[in-house]
XYZ file of C-alpha atoms in Angstrom:
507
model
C 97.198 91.478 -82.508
C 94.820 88.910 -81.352
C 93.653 86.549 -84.634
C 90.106 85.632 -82.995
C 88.004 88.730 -83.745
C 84.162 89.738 -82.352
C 81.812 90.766 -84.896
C 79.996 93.547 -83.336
C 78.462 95.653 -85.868
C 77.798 94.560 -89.746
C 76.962 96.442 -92.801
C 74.332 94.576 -95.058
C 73.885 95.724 -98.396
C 72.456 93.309 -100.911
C 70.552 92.553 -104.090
C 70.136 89.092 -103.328
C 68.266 88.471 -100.045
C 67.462 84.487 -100.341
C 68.900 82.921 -97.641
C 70.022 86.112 -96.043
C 67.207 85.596 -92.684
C 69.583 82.559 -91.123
C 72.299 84.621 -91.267
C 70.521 87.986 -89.555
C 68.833 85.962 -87.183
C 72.284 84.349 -85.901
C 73.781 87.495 -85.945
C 71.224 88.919 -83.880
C 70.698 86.609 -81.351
C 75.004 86.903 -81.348
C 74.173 90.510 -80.071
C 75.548 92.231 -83.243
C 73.961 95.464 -84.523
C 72.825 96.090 -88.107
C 73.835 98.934 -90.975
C 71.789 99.006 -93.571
C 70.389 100.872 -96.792
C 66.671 101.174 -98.103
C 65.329 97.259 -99.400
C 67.894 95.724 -97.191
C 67.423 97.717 -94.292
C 63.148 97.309 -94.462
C 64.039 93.491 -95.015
C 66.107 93.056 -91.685
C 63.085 94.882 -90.328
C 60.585 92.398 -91.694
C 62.619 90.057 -89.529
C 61.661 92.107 -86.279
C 65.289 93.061 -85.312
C 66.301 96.815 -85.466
C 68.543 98.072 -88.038
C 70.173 101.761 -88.225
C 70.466 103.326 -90.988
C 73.285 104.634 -93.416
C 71.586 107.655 -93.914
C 71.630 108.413 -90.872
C 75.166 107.742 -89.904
C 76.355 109.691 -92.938
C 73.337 112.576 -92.802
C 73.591 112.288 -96.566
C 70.504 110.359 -97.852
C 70.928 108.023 -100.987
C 71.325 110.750 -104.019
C 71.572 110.528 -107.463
C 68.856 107.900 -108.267
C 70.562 105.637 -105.712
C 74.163 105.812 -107.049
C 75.248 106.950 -104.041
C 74.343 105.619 -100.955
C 77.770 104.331 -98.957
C 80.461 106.264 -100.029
C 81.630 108.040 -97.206
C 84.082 108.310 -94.971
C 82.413 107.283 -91.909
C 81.112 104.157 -93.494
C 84.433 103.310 -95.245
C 86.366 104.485 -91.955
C 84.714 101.777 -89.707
C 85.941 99.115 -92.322
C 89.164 100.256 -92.842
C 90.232 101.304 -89.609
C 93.610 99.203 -88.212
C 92.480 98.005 -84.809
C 95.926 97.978 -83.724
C 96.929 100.586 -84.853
C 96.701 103.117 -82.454
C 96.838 106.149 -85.166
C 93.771 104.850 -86.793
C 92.102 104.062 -83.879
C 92.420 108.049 -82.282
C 91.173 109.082 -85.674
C 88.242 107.232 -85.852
C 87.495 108.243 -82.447
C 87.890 111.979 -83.375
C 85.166 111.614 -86.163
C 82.814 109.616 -84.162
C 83.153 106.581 -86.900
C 81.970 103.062 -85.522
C 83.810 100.163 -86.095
C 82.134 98.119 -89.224
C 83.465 94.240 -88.655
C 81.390 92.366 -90.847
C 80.488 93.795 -94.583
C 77.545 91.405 -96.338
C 77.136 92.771 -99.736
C 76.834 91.808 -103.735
C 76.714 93.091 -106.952
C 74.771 94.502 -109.213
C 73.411 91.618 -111.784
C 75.555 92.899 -114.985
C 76.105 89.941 -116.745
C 72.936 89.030 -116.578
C 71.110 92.515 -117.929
C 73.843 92.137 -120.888
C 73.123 88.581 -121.445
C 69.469 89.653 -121.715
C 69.656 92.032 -124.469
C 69.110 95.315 -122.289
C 69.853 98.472 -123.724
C 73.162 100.426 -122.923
C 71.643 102.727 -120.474
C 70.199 99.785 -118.553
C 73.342 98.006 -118.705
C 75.542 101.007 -117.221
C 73.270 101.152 -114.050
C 74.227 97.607 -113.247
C 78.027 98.783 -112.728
C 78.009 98.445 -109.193
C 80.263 101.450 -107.581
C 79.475 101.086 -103.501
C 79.283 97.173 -103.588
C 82.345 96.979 -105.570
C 84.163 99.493 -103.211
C 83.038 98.232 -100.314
C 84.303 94.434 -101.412
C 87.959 95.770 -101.776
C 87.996 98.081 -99.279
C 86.797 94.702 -96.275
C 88.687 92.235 -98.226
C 92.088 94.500 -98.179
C 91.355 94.853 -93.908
C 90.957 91.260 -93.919
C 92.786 91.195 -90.914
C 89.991 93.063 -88.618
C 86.796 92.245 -90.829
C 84.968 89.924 -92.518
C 83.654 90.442 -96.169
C 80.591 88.306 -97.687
C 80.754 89.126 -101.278
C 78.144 87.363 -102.862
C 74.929 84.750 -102.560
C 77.632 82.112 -103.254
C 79.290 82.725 -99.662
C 76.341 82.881 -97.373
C 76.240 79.282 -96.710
C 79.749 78.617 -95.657
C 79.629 81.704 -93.506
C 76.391 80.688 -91.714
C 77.583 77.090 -91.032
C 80.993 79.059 -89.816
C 78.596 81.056 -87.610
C 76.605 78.055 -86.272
C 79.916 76.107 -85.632
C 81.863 78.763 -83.540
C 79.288 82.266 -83.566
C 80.303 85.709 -83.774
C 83.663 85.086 -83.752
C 86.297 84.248 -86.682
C 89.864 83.299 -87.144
C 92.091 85.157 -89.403
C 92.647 82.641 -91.332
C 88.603 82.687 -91.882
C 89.008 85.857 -92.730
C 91.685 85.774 -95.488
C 89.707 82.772 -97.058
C 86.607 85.217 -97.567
C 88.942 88.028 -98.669
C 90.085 85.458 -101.068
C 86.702 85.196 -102.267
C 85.825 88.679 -102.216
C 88.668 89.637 -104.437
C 87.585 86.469 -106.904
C 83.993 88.120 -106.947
C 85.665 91.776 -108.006
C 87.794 90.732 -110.180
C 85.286 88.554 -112.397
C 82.745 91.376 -112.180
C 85.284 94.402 -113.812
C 86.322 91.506 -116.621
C 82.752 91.303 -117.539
C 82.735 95.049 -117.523
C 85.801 95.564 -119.192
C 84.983 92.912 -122.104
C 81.874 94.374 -122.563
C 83.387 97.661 -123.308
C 85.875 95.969 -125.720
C 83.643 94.465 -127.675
C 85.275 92.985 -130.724
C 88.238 94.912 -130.473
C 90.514 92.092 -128.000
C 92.513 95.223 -127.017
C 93.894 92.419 -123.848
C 93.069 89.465 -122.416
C 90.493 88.707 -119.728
C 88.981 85.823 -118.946
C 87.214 85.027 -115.974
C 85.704 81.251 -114.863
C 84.585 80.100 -111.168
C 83.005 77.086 -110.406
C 86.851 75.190 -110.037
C 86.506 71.556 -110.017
C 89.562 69.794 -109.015
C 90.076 66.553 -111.548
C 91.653 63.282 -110.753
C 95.135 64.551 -112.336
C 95.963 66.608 -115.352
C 96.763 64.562 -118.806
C 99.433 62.111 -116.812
C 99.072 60.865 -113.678
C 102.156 63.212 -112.351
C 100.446 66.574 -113.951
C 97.660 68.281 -111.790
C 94.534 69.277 -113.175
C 91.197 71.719 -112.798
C 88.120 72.408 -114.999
C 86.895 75.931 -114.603
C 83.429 76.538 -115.685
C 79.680 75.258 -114.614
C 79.946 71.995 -116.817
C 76.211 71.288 -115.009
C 75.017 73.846 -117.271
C 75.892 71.409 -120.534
C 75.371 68.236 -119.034
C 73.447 65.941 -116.398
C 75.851 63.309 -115.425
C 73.360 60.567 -114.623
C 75.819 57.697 -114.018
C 79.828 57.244 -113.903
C 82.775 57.642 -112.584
C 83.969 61.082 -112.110
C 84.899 63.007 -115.173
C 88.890 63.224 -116.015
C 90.665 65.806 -117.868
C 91.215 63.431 -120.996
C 87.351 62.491 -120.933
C 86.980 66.588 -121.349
C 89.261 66.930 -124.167
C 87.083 64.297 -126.310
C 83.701 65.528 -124.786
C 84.666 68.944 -125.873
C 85.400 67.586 -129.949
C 82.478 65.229 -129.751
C 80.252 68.033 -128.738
C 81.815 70.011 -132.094
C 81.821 67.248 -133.899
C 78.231 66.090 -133.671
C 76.660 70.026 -133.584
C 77.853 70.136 -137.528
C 75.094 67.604 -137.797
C 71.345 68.317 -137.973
C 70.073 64.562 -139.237
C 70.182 61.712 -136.877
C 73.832 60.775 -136.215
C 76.020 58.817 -134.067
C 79.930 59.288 -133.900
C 82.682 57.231 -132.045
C 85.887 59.430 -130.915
C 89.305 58.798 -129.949
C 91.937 61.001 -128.827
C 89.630 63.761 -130.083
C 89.282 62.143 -133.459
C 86.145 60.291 -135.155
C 87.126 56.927 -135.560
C 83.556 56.096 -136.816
C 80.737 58.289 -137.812
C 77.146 57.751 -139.859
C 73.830 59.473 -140.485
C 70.776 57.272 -140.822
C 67.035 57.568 -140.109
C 67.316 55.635 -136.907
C 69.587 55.836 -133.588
C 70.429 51.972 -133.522
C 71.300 52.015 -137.806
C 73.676 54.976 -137.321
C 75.588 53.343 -134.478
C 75.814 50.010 -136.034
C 77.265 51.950 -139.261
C 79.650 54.382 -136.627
C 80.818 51.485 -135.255
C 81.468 49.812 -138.626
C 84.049 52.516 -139.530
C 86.435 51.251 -136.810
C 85.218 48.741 -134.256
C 88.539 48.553 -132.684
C 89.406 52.174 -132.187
C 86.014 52.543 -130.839
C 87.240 50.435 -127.731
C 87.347 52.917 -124.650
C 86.118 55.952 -126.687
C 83.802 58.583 -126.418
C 80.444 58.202 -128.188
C 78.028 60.979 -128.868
C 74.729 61.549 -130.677
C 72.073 64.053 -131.643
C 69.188 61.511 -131.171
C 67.601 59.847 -128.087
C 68.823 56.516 -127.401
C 66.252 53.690 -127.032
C 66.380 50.248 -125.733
C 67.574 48.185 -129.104
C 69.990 50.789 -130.128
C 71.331 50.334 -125.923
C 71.308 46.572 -126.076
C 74.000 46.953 -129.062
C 75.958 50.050 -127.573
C 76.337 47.665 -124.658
C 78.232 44.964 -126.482
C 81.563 46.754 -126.713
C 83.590 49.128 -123.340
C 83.517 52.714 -123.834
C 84.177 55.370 -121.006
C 81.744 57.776 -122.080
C 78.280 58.116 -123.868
C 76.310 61.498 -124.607
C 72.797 61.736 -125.835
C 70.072 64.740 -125.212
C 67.492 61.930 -124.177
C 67.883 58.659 -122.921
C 64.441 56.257 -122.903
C 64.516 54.232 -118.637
C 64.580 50.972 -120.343
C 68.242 52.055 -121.953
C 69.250 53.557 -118.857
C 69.248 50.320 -117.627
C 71.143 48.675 -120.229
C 73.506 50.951 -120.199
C 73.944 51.664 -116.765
C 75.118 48.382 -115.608
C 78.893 48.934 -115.957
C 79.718 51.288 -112.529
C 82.218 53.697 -114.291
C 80.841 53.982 -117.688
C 79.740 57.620 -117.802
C 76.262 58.424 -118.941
C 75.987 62.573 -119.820
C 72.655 63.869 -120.795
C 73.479 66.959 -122.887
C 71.792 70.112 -122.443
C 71.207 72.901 -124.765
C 73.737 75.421 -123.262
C 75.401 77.602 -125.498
C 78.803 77.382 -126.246
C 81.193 80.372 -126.175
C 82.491 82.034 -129.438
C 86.131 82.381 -128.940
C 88.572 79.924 -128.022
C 92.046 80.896 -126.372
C 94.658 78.766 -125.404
C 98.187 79.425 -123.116
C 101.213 78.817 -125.245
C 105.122 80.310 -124.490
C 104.667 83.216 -122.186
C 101.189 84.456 -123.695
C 97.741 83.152 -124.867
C 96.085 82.482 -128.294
C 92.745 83.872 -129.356
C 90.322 83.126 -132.044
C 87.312 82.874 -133.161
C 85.624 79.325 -133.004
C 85.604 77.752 -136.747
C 81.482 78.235 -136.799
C 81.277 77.683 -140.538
C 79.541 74.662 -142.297
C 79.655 74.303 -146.007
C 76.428 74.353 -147.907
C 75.860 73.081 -151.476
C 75.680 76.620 -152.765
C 79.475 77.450 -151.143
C 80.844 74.876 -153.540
C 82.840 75.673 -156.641
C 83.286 73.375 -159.451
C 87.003 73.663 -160.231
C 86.790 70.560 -163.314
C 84.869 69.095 -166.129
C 83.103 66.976 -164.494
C 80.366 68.107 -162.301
C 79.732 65.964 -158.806
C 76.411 64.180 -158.275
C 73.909 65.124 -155.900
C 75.002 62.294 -154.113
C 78.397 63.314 -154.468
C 77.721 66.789 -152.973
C 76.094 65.173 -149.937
C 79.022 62.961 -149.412
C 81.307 65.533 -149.644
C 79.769 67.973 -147.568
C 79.503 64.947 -144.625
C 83.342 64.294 -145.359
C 84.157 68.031 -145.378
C 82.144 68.349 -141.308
C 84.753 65.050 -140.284
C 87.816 66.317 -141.417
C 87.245 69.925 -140.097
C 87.173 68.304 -136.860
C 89.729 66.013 -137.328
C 93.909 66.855 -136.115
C 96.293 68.083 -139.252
C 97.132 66.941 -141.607
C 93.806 65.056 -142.471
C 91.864 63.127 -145.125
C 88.242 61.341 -144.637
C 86.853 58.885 -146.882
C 83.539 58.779 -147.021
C 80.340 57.024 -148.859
C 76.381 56.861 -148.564
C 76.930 59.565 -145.690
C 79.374 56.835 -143.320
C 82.715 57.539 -142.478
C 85.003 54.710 -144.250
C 87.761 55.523 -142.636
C 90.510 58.819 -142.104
C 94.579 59.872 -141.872
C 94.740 62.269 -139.203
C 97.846 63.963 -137.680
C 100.214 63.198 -139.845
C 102.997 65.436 -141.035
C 102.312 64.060 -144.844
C 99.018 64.586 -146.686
C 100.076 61.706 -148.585
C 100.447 59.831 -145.417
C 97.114 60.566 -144.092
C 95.843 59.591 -147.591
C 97.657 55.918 -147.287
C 96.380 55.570 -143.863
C 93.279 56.087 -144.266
C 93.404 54.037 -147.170
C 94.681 50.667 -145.167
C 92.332 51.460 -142.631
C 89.044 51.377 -145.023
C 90.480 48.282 -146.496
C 91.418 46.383 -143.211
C 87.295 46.901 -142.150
C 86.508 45.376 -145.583
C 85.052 48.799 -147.174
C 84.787 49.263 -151.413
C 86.091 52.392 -152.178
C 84.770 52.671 -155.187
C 82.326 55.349 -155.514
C 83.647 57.401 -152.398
C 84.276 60.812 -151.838
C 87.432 62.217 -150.580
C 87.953 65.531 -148.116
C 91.000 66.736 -147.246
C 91.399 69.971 -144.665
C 94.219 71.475 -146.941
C 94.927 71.972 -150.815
C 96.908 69.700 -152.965
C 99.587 71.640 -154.650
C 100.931 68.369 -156.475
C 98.295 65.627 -157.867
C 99.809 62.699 -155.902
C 96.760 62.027 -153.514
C 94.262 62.687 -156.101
C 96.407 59.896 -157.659
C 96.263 57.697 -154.781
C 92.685 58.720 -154.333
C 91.344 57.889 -158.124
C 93.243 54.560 -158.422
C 91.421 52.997 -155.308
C 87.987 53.942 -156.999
C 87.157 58.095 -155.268
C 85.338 59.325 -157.682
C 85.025 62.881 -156.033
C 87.415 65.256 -153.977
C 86.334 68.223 -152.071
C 89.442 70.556 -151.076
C 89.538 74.183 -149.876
C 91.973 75.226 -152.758
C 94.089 77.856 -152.840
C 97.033 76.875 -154.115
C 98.901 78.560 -157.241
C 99.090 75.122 -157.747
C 95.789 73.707 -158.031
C 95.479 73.391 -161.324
C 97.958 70.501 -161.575
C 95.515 68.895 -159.401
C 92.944 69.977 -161.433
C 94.236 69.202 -164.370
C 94.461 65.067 -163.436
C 90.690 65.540 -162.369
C 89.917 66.145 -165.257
C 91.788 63.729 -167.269
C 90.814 60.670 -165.334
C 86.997 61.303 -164.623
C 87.241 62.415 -161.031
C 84.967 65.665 -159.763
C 86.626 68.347 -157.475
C 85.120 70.639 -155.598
C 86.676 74.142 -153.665
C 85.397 75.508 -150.763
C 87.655 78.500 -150.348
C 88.040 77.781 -146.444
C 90.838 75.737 -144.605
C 89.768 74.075 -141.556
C 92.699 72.969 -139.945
C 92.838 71.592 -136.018
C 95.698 71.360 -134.431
């Protein structure tokens, strides 16, 4: 069986037609004949080359509103016909079925008419049947004909027809089959999750758009990002994006969307390692950057607010590999942009999914993503003492930090700045003294400060620790049959606790 195979006849089906007149007009001027159904077929008309009809190679004319137009055996014969195969080749012979070596078609638009609100009935008419059949049934003969299964392949397969003509390798072939087969089987997980609903009955996820990154999170680990990241961001200056860079983008991004003031926040290894919310751009970064100006070296800053030139000039003064803004004014552009690899992201307001899944052992972990933010009103008063309003404020800024912070974790925080936190410890008590050193090694008065811990104390210690440095409030999800031990010491030494009734732990 020869490898290099003639297109001769094509079948050209499609919903998309931009871009589609190169590709006809090469084909025709290649000598190869045209199949084709009702908008496709008038459109290779438009073009001034002749097209035959379906209908009329079937005598069946599209029935049923359109929802059946190719299924038949003398269209799905001249794709699936083995052209050595001297059985299939009698039989197609017999039933007067041309050969079909070239199948152009797409899909229906079903993510899209769900993502736009459509009604059910709408939605079920963009479940493609023919397209989707005649994908598998061209990609499966891969080794006589070539299948175009979406917009997304017309370009490489009209530079593959300007390079070389009507002509392709097999190895051509089984690339597009490759394709075709990626196209299907994203299309029936969109279906098939839009059926399930809520219900998570199995697991399908589908992403394209692979991007192959520098390595994995080592040097000797490979790495890919699947998904249109150009969707959430305009990379406007930089080296190229690494798979660690994507791990903090993806907490700063949660961590600064719990924020509607003006804030700034410094990450590291997915943590805040300096946060504030002022009026102004510059004031919150000089107050982030306060919290920890040596952790802040190399990390990942981030902030809800468009950066202008004074708060640039002071960004500038220390390295970081990565800054994200929704605006930038030229002048800071400049300022910022004169270190070659720093990258410069311009967010975008692309919405984020609502479940989060990640591969563990020999299966994968679902949930939903932790979309809660505590309010004033969600707050319980579990002592004597009631908190201050500036107390609540504190707490609730704390309480957005250490929800995005790794477990075991504890945030200080005063005047709506982030003094300092434990994070990932194995010891509550250990975050607590960390976090503790840390405030006092950047020369910060805890006295007066709030305290937020992601889990409940069943034993008073850090409340201890807490009160004797000067907290003067603690906001906890309680919980425990415990908590009133905790409680209890609140209330003896002066010190207002809050509940939430949620645990926000990150692992």
């Amino acid at each position: 069986m020869s490898e290099t195979k003639r297109i001769k006849t094509a079948l050209v089906s499609v919903y998309h037609k931009e871009g589609l007149d190169e590709i006809i007009t090469k084909l025709h001027e290649e000598g190869v004949e045209f199949l084709s159904t009702g908008g496709t077929r008038q459109f290779i008309e438009s073009l001034g080359y002749p097209c035959k009809a379906v209908e009329d190679l079937t005598t069946y004319p599209s029935i049923l509103g359109g929802r059946v137009k190719t299924l038949h055996p003398k269209v799905f014969g001249g794709i699936l016909c083995r052209r050595g195969l001297e059985q299939d080749m009698q039989q197609i012979e017999k039933y007067e079925i041309p050969e079909i070596d070239l199948v152009i078609v797409d899909l229906y638009p079903f993510e899209a008419t769900v993502a736009s609100g459509a009604d059910e009935p709408t939605i079920i008419e963009k479940i493609d049947i023919g397209g989707i059949s005649l994908i598998r049934a061209a990609a499966k003969n891969y080794n006589d004909v070539v299948i175009i299964a979406s917009q997304a392949q017309y370009q490489p397969f009209r530079d593959m027809l300007m390079e070389h003509g009507a002509t392709t390798s097999l190895e051509e072939r089984r690339w597009f089959a490759k394709e075709a087969f990626s196209v299907s089987s994203h299309y029936d997980s969109a279906i098939f999750n839009y059926f399930d609903g809520e219900e998570g009955s199995a697991f399908r996820c589908s992403a394209n758009n692979q991007k192959t990154l520098r390595y994995g999170e080592n040097p000797h680990q490979k790495g890919h990002f699947y998904g249109n990241l150009e969707a959430m961001f305009d990379q406007i200056h930089g080296k190229e994006i690494s798979y660690n860079n994507l791990l903090d983008i993806n907490a700063a991004v949660d961590l600064i969307d719990e924020f509607e003031e003006t804030t700034f926040a410094v990450l590291k290894h997915n943590n805040a390692c300096g946060l504030a919310s002022r009026p102004t751009v510059l004031e919150a970064w000089n107050d982030a950057l306060a919290g920890d100006p040596v952790s802040a070296f190399g990390g990942v800053l981030i902030t809800n607010g468009v950066i202008d030139k004074d708060a640039a000039e002071e960004i500038n003064k220390i390295f970081f590999e990565v800054i994200i803004a929704p605006d930038y004014d030229v002048d800071a552009l400049e300022i910022l942009g004169q270190k070659k690899n720093r990258i410069i992201l311009v967010r975008k307001p692309a919405a984020l999914p609502k479940k989060q899944f990640r591969s563990l052992l020999n299966g994968v972990l679902v949930q939903d993503r932790d979309l809660n933010i505590e309010k004033p009103e969600d707050l319980k008063t579990a002592t004597t003492k009631a908190p201050t309003a500036q107390e609540i404020e504190d707490m609730l800024f704390a309480n957005k930090i250490v929800k995005n912070s790794k477990s075991n974790a504890i945030v200080l925080a005063k005047g709506k700045q982030l003094l300092a936190s434990g994070v990932g410890q194995t010891s509550r008590v250990d975050a607590l003294k960390q976090a503790i050193e840390k405030a006092k090694n950047f020369g910060f008065d805890l006295k007066g400060a709030v305290m937020a811990s992601d889990a409940f104390f069943p034993f008073p210690d850090c409340v201890e620790i807490a009160g004797n440095e000067g907290v003067t409030a603690v906001i906890q999800p309680g919980g425990s049959i415990k908590d009133q031990l905790s409680f209890d010491y609140c209330n003896e030494h002066g010190i207002a606790m809050v509940t939430t009734g949620i645990r926000h732990f990150k692992h």
